[in-house]
PDB file of C-alpha atoms in Angstrom:
ATOM      1  CA  UNK A   1     -87.380 121.490  40.147  1.00 73.00           C
ATOM      2  CA  UNK A   2     -90.875 120.180  39.767  1.00 84.00           C
ATOM      3  CA  UNK A   3     -92.308 117.535  37.450  1.00 90.00           C
ATOM      4  CA  UNK A   4     -93.481 118.287  33.974  1.00 93.00           C
ATOM      5  CA  UNK A   5     -97.026 117.092  33.389  1.00 95.00           C
ATOM      6  CA  UNK A   6     -98.987 117.075  30.172  1.00 97.00           C
ATOM      7  CA  UNK A   7    -102.401 116.506  28.572  1.00 97.00           C
ATOM      8  CA  UNK A   8    -101.129 114.988  25.301  1.00 97.00           C
ATOM      9  CA  UNK A   9    -103.041 111.730  25.509  1.00 96.00           C
ATOM     10  CA  UNK A  10    -106.394 113.525  26.217  1.00 97.00           C
ATOM     11  CA  UNK A  11    -105.878 116.104  23.503  1.00 97.00           C
ATOM     12  CA  UNK A  12    -104.943 113.418  21.016  1.00 97.00           C
ATOM     13  CA  UNK A  13    -108.049 111.391  21.888  1.00 96.00           C
ATOM     14  CA  UNK A  14    -110.207 114.531  21.427  1.00 96.00           C
ATOM     15  CA  UNK A  15    -108.806 114.850  17.938  1.00 95.00           C
ATOM     16  CA  UNK A  16    -109.363 111.072  17.345  1.00 96.00           C
ATOM     17  CA  UNK A  17    -105.779 110.561  16.378  1.00 96.00           C
ATOM     18  CA  UNK A  18    -103.616 107.512  16.982  1.00 96.00           C
ATOM     19  CA  UNK A  19    -100.133 107.759  18.497  1.00 95.00           C
ATOM     20  CA  UNK A  20     -98.769 106.933  15.088  1.00 92.00           C
ATOM     21  CA  UNK A  21    -100.748 109.778  13.384  1.00 95.00           C
ATOM     22  CA  UNK A  22     -99.451 112.280  15.896  1.00 97.00           C
ATOM     23  CA  UNK A  23     -95.917 110.874  15.642  1.00 94.00           C
ATOM     24  CA  UNK A  24     -95.913 111.260  11.871  1.00 93.00           C
ATOM     25  CA  UNK A  25     -97.196 114.850  12.130  1.00 95.00           C
ATOM     26  CA  UNK A  26     -94.468 115.961  14.534  1.00 95.00           C
ATOM     27  CA  UNK A  27     -91.672 113.846  13.051  1.00 92.00           C
ATOM     28  CA  UNK A  28     -90.926 111.416  15.888  1.00 93.00           C
ATOM     29  CA  UNK A  29     -91.513 107.687  16.555  1.00 90.00           C
ATOM     30  CA  UNK A  30     -94.746 106.272  18.029  1.00 90.00           C
ATOM     31  CA  UNK A  31     -92.664 105.102  21.009  1.00 90.00           C
ATOM     32  CA  UNK A  32     -91.635 108.684  21.812  1.00 93.00           C
ATOM     33  CA  UNK A  33     -95.319 109.830  21.809  1.00 95.00           C
ATOM     34  CA  UNK A  34     -96.052 106.904  24.175  1.00 93.00           C
ATOM     35  CA  UNK A  35     -93.301 107.982  26.518  1.00 94.00           C
ATOM     36  CA  UNK A  36     -94.433 111.650  26.519  1.00 96.00           C
ATOM     37  CA  UNK A  37     -98.032 110.589  27.269  1.00 95.00           C
ATOM     38  CA  UNK A  38     -96.742 108.439  30.140  1.00 94.00           C
ATOM     39  CA  UNK A  39     -94.679 111.469  31.367  1.00 93.00           C
ATOM     40  CA  UNK A  40     -91.556 109.373  31.170  1.00 91.00           C
ATOM     41  CA  UNK A  41     -89.810 111.675  28.723  1.00 93.00           C
ATOM     42  CA  UNK A  42     -89.607 115.483  28.684  1.00 92.00           C
ATOM     43  CA  UNK A  43     -89.763 116.662  25.097  1.00 95.00           C
ATOM     44  CA  UNK A  44     -87.629 119.589  23.839  1.00 94.00           C
ATOM     45  CA  UNK A  45     -89.376 122.943  23.482  1.00 95.00           C
ATOM     46  CA  UNK A  46     -89.368 122.472  19.682  1.00 95.00           C
ATOM     47  CA  UNK A  47     -91.274 119.145  19.986  1.00 96.00           C
ATOM     48  CA  UNK A  48     -93.636 120.659  22.578  1.00 97.00           C
ATOM     49  CA  UNK A  49     -94.488 123.443  20.120  1.00 97.00           C
ATOM     50  CA  UNK A  50     -94.935 120.896  17.309  1.00 97.00           C
ATOM     51  CA  UNK A  51     -97.354 118.937  19.531  1.00 97.00           C
ATOM     52  CA  UNK A  52     -99.244 122.120  20.361  1.00 97.00           C
ATOM     53  CA  UNK A  53     -99.574 122.958  16.702  1.00 97.00           C
ATOM     54  CA  UNK A  54    -100.709 119.423  15.736  1.00 97.00           C
ATOM     55  CA  UNK A  55    -103.197 119.286  18.569  1.00 97.00           C
ATOM     56  CA  UNK A  56    -104.462 122.820  18.257  1.00 96.00           C
ATOM     57  CA  UNK A  57    -103.552 123.757  21.860  1.00 96.00           C
ATOM     58  CA  UNK A  58    -101.414 126.404  23.495  1.00 96.00           C
ATOM     59  CA  UNK A  59     -98.238 125.461  25.359  1.00 96.00           C
ATOM     60  CA  UNK A  60     -99.755 125.980  28.759  1.00 95.00           C
ATOM     61  CA  UNK A  61    -102.893 124.016  27.882  1.00 95.00           C
ATOM     62  CA  UNK A  62    -100.750 121.034  26.963  1.00 97.00           C
ATOM     63  CA  UNK A  63     -97.833 121.208  29.436  1.00 96.00           C
ATOM     64  CA  UNK A  64     -97.470 122.473  32.939  1.00 96.00           C
ATOM     65  CA  UNK A  65     -95.132 122.157  35.927  1.00 93.00           C
ATOM     66  CA  UNK A  66     -96.213 120.515  39.096  1.00 90.00           C
ATOM     67  CA  UNK A  67     -94.073 121.527  42.046  1.00 85.00           C
ATOM     68  CA  UNK A  68     -92.508 118.692  44.118  1.00 77.00           C
ATOM     69  CA  UNK A  69     -93.448 118.592  47.740  1.00 67.00           C
ATOM     70  CA  UNK A  70     -90.088 119.246  49.459  1.00 56.00           C
ATOM     71  CA  UNK A  71     -91.582 120.211  52.835  1.00 49.00           C
ATOM     72  CA  UNK A  72     -90.417 116.970  54.495  1.00 45.00           C
ATOM     73  CA  UNK A  73     -86.676 117.796  53.869  1.00 43.00           C
TER      74      UNK A  73
ATOM     75  CA  UNK B   1     -71.906 119.859  46.301  1.00 73.00           C
ATOM     76  CA  UNK B   2     -72.524 119.596  42.580  1.00 81.00           C
ATOM     77  CA  UNK B   3     -74.595 121.907  40.452  1.00 81.00           C
ATOM     78  CA  UNK B   4     -76.053 120.379  37.279  1.00 85.00           C
ATOM     79  CA  UNK B   5     -76.656 122.402  34.124  1.00 87.00           C
ATOM     80  CA  UNK B   6     -78.872 120.770  31.508  1.00 84.00           C
ATOM     81  CA  UNK B   7     -77.087 122.500  28.591  1.00 88.00           C
ATOM     82  CA  UNK B   8     -73.633 121.400  29.799  1.00 92.00           C
ATOM     83  CA  UNK B   9     -74.918 117.911  30.659  1.00 91.00           C
ATOM     84  CA  UNK B  10     -76.290 117.549  27.114  1.00 91.00           C
ATOM     85  CA  UNK B  11     -73.039 118.773  25.579  1.00 94.00           C
ATOM     86  CA  UNK B  12     -70.970 116.414  27.764  1.00 95.00           C
ATOM     87  CA  UNK B  13     -73.148 113.445  26.602  1.00 95.00           C
ATOM     88  CA  UNK B  14     -72.768 114.564  22.962  1.00 96.00           C
ATOM     89  CA  UNK B  15     -68.947 114.770  23.242  1.00 97.00           C
ATOM     90  CA  UNK B  16     -68.795 111.421  25.012  1.00 97.00           C
ATOM     91  CA  UNK B  17     -70.960 109.870  22.296  1.00 95.00           C
ATOM     92  CA  UNK B  18     -68.601 111.139  19.577  1.00 97.00           C
ATOM     93  CA  UNK B  19     -65.529 109.937  21.505  1.00 97.00           C
ATOM     94  CA  UNK B  20     -67.121 106.485  21.741  1.00 95.00           C
ATOM     95  CA  UNK B  21     -67.798 106.401  18.016  1.00 94.00           C
ATOM     96  CA  UNK B  22     -64.195 107.466  17.438  1.00 96.00           C
ATOM     97  CA  UNK B  23     -62.880 104.807  19.723  1.00 94.00           C
ATOM     98  CA  UNK B  24     -65.094 102.041  18.385  1.00 93.00           C
ATOM     99  CA  UNK B  25     -64.227 102.592  14.780  1.00 95.00           C
ATOM    100  CA  UNK B  26     -60.564 103.328  15.646  1.00 96.00           C
ATOM    101  CA  UNK B  27     -60.260  99.919  17.272  1.00 96.00           C
ATOM    102  CA  UNK B  28     -62.037  98.382  14.288  1.00 95.00           C
ATOM    103  CA  UNK B  29     -59.542 100.054  11.910  1.00 97.00           C
ATOM    104  CA  UNK B  30     -56.647  98.747  14.104  1.00 96.00           C
ATOM    105  CA  UNK B  31     -58.090  95.210  13.792  1.00 96.00           C
ATOM    106  CA  UNK B  32     -58.552  95.494  10.023  1.00 94.00           C
ATOM    107  CA  UNK B  33     -54.964  96.704   9.542  1.00 96.00           C
ATOM    108  CA  UNK B  34     -53.626  93.921  11.836  1.00 95.00           C
ATOM    109  CA  UNK B  35     -55.584  91.184  10.097  1.00 91.00           C
ATOM    110  CA  UNK B  36     -55.418  92.213   6.473  1.00 89.00           C
ATOM    111  CA  UNK B  37     -52.190  94.249   6.253  1.00 93.00           C
ATOM    112  CA  UNK B  38     -49.958  92.751   8.911  1.00 94.00           C
ATOM    113  CA  UNK B  39     -51.411  89.252   8.515  1.00 89.00           C
ATOM    114  CA  UNK B  40     -51.983  88.698  12.247  1.00 93.00           C
ATOM    115  CA  UNK B  41     -54.465  86.049  13.459  1.00 89.00           C
ATOM    116  CA  UNK B  42     -57.521  86.417  15.713  1.00 89.00           C
ATOM    117  CA  UNK B  43     -55.501  84.744  18.551  1.00 93.00           C
ATOM    118  CA  UNK B  44     -52.858  87.423  18.279  1.00 95.00           C
ATOM    119  CA  UNK B  45     -55.391  90.281  18.431  1.00 95.00           C
ATOM    120  CA  UNK B  46     -57.924  88.807  20.887  1.00 95.00           C
ATOM    121  CA  UNK B  47     -57.505  91.694  23.359  1.00 94.00           C
ATOM    122  CA  UNK B  48     -58.469  94.420  20.901  1.00 93.00           C
ATOM    123  CA  UNK B  49     -61.157  92.162  19.419  1.00 95.00           C
ATOM    124  CA  UNK B  50     -62.695  91.407  22.856  1.00 96.00           C
ATOM    125  CA  UNK B  51     -62.890  95.142  23.681  1.00 94.00           C
ATOM    126  CA  UNK B  52     -64.481  95.875  20.314  1.00 94.00           C
ATOM    127  CA  UNK B  53     -67.070  93.040  20.542  1.00 95.00           C
ATOM    128  CA  UNK B  54     -68.016  93.872  24.143  1.00 95.00           C
ATOM    129  CA  UNK B  55     -68.456  97.568  23.335  1.00 93.00           C
ATOM    130  CA  UNK B  56     -70.465  96.827  20.224  1.00 94.00           C
ATOM    131  CA  UNK B  57     -72.717  94.269  21.916  1.00 95.00           C
ATOM    132  CA  UNK B  58     -73.200  96.657  24.882  1.00 95.00           C
ATOM    133  CA  UNK B  59     -74.260  99.415  22.457  1.00 94.00           C
ATOM    134  CA  UNK B  60     -76.555  97.035  20.544  1.00 95.00           C
ATOM    135  CA  UNK B  61     -78.354  95.739  23.605  1.00 95.00           C
ATOM    136  CA  UNK B  62     -78.592  99.169  25.247  1.00 95.00           C
ATOM    137  CA  UNK B  63     -80.377 100.497  22.162  1.00 94.00           C
ATOM    138  CA  UNK B  64     -82.800  97.522  22.472  1.00 95.00           C
ATOM    139  CA  UNK B  65     -83.295  98.180  26.229  1.00 94.00           C
ATOM    140  CA  UNK B  66     -84.025 101.907  25.535  1.00 92.00           C
ATOM    141  CA  UNK B  67     -86.671 101.086  22.941  1.00 91.00           C
ATOM    142  CA  UNK B  68     -84.767 102.285  19.884  1.00 92.00           C
ATOM    143  CA  UNK B  69     -86.320 100.699  16.724  1.00 88.00           C
ATOM    144  CA  UNK B  70     -83.772  98.381  15.085  1.00 87.00           C
ATOM    145  CA  UNK B  71     -83.631 100.268  11.755  1.00 85.00           C
ATOM    146  CA  UNK B  72     -83.675 103.764  13.381  1.00 86.00           C
ATOM    147  CA  UNK B  73     -83.519 106.425  11.865  1.00 85.00           C
ATOM    148  CA  UNK B  74     -84.918 104.708   8.732  1.00 85.00           C
ATOM    149  CA  UNK B  75     -88.626 103.885   9.247  1.00 80.00           C
ATOM    150  CA  UNK B  76     -89.430 100.452   7.687  1.00 83.00           C
ATOM    151  CA  UNK B  77     -92.878  99.160   6.710  1.00 84.00           C
ATOM    152  CA  UNK B  78     -93.740  95.454   7.091  1.00 84.00           C
ATOM    153  CA  UNK B  79     -92.393  94.586   3.631  1.00 90.00           C
ATOM    154  CA  UNK B  80     -89.075  96.472   4.156  1.00 89.00           C
ATOM    155  CA  UNK B  81     -88.687  94.753   7.537  1.00 86.00           C
ATOM    156  CA  UNK B  82     -88.999  91.333   5.881  1.00 88.00           C
ATOM    157  CA  UNK B  83     -86.490  92.296   3.156  1.00 91.00           C
ATOM    158  CA  UNK B  84     -84.091  93.597   5.882  1.00 89.00           C
ATOM    159  CA  UNK B  85     -84.487  90.394   7.905  1.00 86.00           C
ATOM    160  CA  UNK B  86     -83.920  88.164   4.813  1.00 87.00           C
ATOM    161  CA  UNK B  87     -80.922  89.990   3.367  1.00 93.00           C
ATOM    162  CA  UNK B  88     -78.773  91.206   6.290  1.00 93.00           C
ATOM    163  CA  UNK B  89     -78.099  87.745   7.816  1.00 94.00           C
ATOM    164  CA  UNK B  90     -77.324  86.362   4.334  1.00 95.00           C
ATOM    165  CA  UNK B  91     -74.879  89.171   3.575  1.00 96.00           C
ATOM    166  CA  UNK B  92     -73.342  88.831   7.046  1.00 95.00           C
ATOM    167  CA  UNK B  93     -72.984  85.080   6.514  1.00 95.00           C
ATOM    168  CA  UNK B  94     -71.413  85.507   3.085  1.00 96.00           C
ATOM    169  CA  UNK B  95     -68.828  88.060   4.339  1.00 94.00           C
ATOM    170  CA  UNK B  96     -66.588  85.725   6.403  1.00 93.00           C
ATOM    171  CA  UNK B  97     -66.858  83.032   3.689  1.00 95.00           C
ATOM    172  CA  UNK B  98     -65.647  85.538   1.059  1.00 95.00           C
ATOM    173  CA  UNK B  99     -62.821  86.784   3.338  1.00 90.00           C
ATOM    174  CA  UNK B 100     -61.692  83.169   4.047  1.00 90.00           C
ATOM    175  CA  UNK B 101     -61.901  82.333   0.315  1.00 92.00           C
ATOM    176  CA  UNK B 102     -59.771  85.385  -0.629  1.00 89.00           C
ATOM    177  CA  UNK B 103     -57.166  84.440   1.943  1.00 85.00           C
ATOM    178  CA  UNK B 104     -57.168  80.809   0.639  1.00 87.00           C
ATOM    179  CA  UNK B 105     -58.253  79.474   3.997  1.00 86.00           C
ATOM    180  CA  UNK B 106     -61.409  77.606   2.919  1.00 89.00           C
ATOM    181  CA  UNK B 107     -61.021  73.846   2.882  1.00 91.00           C
ATOM    182  CA  UNK B 108     -64.145  73.019   0.919  1.00 91.00           C
ATOM    183  CA  UNK B 109     -67.898  73.473   0.534  1.00 93.00           C
ATOM    184  CA  UNK B 110     -68.618  71.928   3.937  1.00 94.00           C
ATOM    185  CA  UNK B 111     -66.334  74.424   5.608  1.00 94.00           C
ATOM    186  CA  UNK B 112     -67.922  77.336   3.737  1.00 95.00           C
ATOM    187  CA  UNK B 113     -71.429  76.132   4.533  1.00 96.00           C
ATOM    188  CA  UNK B 114     -70.465  75.689   8.235  1.00 96.00           C
ATOM    189  CA  UNK B 115     -69.082  79.219   8.479  1.00 95.00           C
ATOM    190  CA  UNK B 116     -72.053  80.676   6.631  1.00 96.00           C
ATOM    191  CA  UNK B 117     -74.587  78.721   8.674  1.00 96.00           C
ATOM    192  CA  UNK B 118     -73.080  79.695  12.050  1.00 96.00           C
ATOM    193  CA  UNK B 119     -72.900  83.378  11.153  1.00 96.00           C
ATOM    194  CA  UNK B 120     -76.410  83.343   9.625  1.00 95.00           C
ATOM    195  CA  UNK B 121     -77.947  81.737  12.741  1.00 96.00           C
ATOM    196  CA  UNK B 122     -75.999  84.062  15.139  1.00 95.00           C
ATOM    197  CA  UNK B 123     -77.244  87.099  13.246  1.00 94.00           C
ATOM    198  CA  UNK B 124     -80.838  85.839  13.276  1.00 94.00           C
ATOM    199  CA  UNK B 125     -80.520  85.132  17.000  1.00 95.00           C
ATOM    200  CA  UNK B 126     -79.206  88.637  17.575  1.00 95.00           C
ATOM    201  CA  UNK B 127     -82.128  90.122  15.631  1.00 93.00           C
ATOM    202  CA  UNK B 128     -84.668  87.921  17.507  1.00 94.00           C
ATOM    203  CA  UNK B 129     -83.169  88.977  20.825  1.00 96.00           C
ATOM    204  CA  UNK B 130     -83.289  92.625  19.897  1.00 95.00           C
ATOM    205  CA  UNK B 131     -86.937  92.337  18.850  1.00 92.00           C
ATOM    206  CA  UNK B 132     -87.828  90.478  22.045  1.00 95.00           C
ATOM    207  CA  UNK B 133     -86.131  93.078  24.269  1.00 96.00           C
ATOM    208  CA  UNK B 134     -87.798  95.919  22.298  1.00 92.00           C
ATOM    209  CA  UNK B 135     -91.217  94.243  22.768  1.00 92.00           C
ATOM    210  CA  UNK B 136     -90.502  93.827  26.516  1.00 94.00           C
ATOM    211  CA  UNK B 137     -89.527  97.536  26.788  1.00 93.00           C
ATOM    212  CA  UNK B 138     -92.703  98.555  25.025  1.00 90.00           C
ATOM    213  CA  UNK B 139     -94.880  96.453  27.406  1.00 91.00           C
ATOM    214  CA  UNK B 140     -93.030  97.832  30.428  1.00 89.00           C
ATOM    215  CA  UNK B 141     -92.825 101.500  29.373  1.00 87.00           C
ATOM    216  CA  UNK B 142     -95.880 102.259  27.202  1.00 80.00           C
ATOM    217  CA  UNK B 143     -98.670  99.938  28.411  1.00 74.00           C
TER     218      UNK B 143
END
């Protein structure tokens, strides 16, 4: 499977929101938003949809899959 | 060859989590019965007590290492945090003093103050350690 990438930090900055603002809107902690932005935590589909709604983006604008390069194997 | 399934993995973790809670509080219940019903001493129950303390401290520090806020899932503002920090160590310090008093094992005010002081400081140290580990996790993971 590939790696899930996202554009949450950029979209949040466009909306001039802090991590805490976004966290309050979607009902998680500021730390979890930080981990998602760093791509160190893959949110559930429910949280992804909450983030899309809060940031005014569609799912594929905010999240996408980057295939791992397995050609060396 | 193994084949992982995210739904099954999540359910296995959930079941293991519930089993751990059951074991942790089961051992605690065993200790309470042995101490307060059967009248056994700490020396007689050290094996159960050691397992319980190690498991509890492991859980506590793993939460800190994984960046779980100390009061989770209750969000605390600055004032609530100060109230929490001021009251929990005091209550924790008073608890063993009260238990010893009810069992008639307190030898005087000095003894009571010594027990309270040690428990109070141990609790503050645990809180400070948790906060420091949390701050380290945040620097490492989010910055």
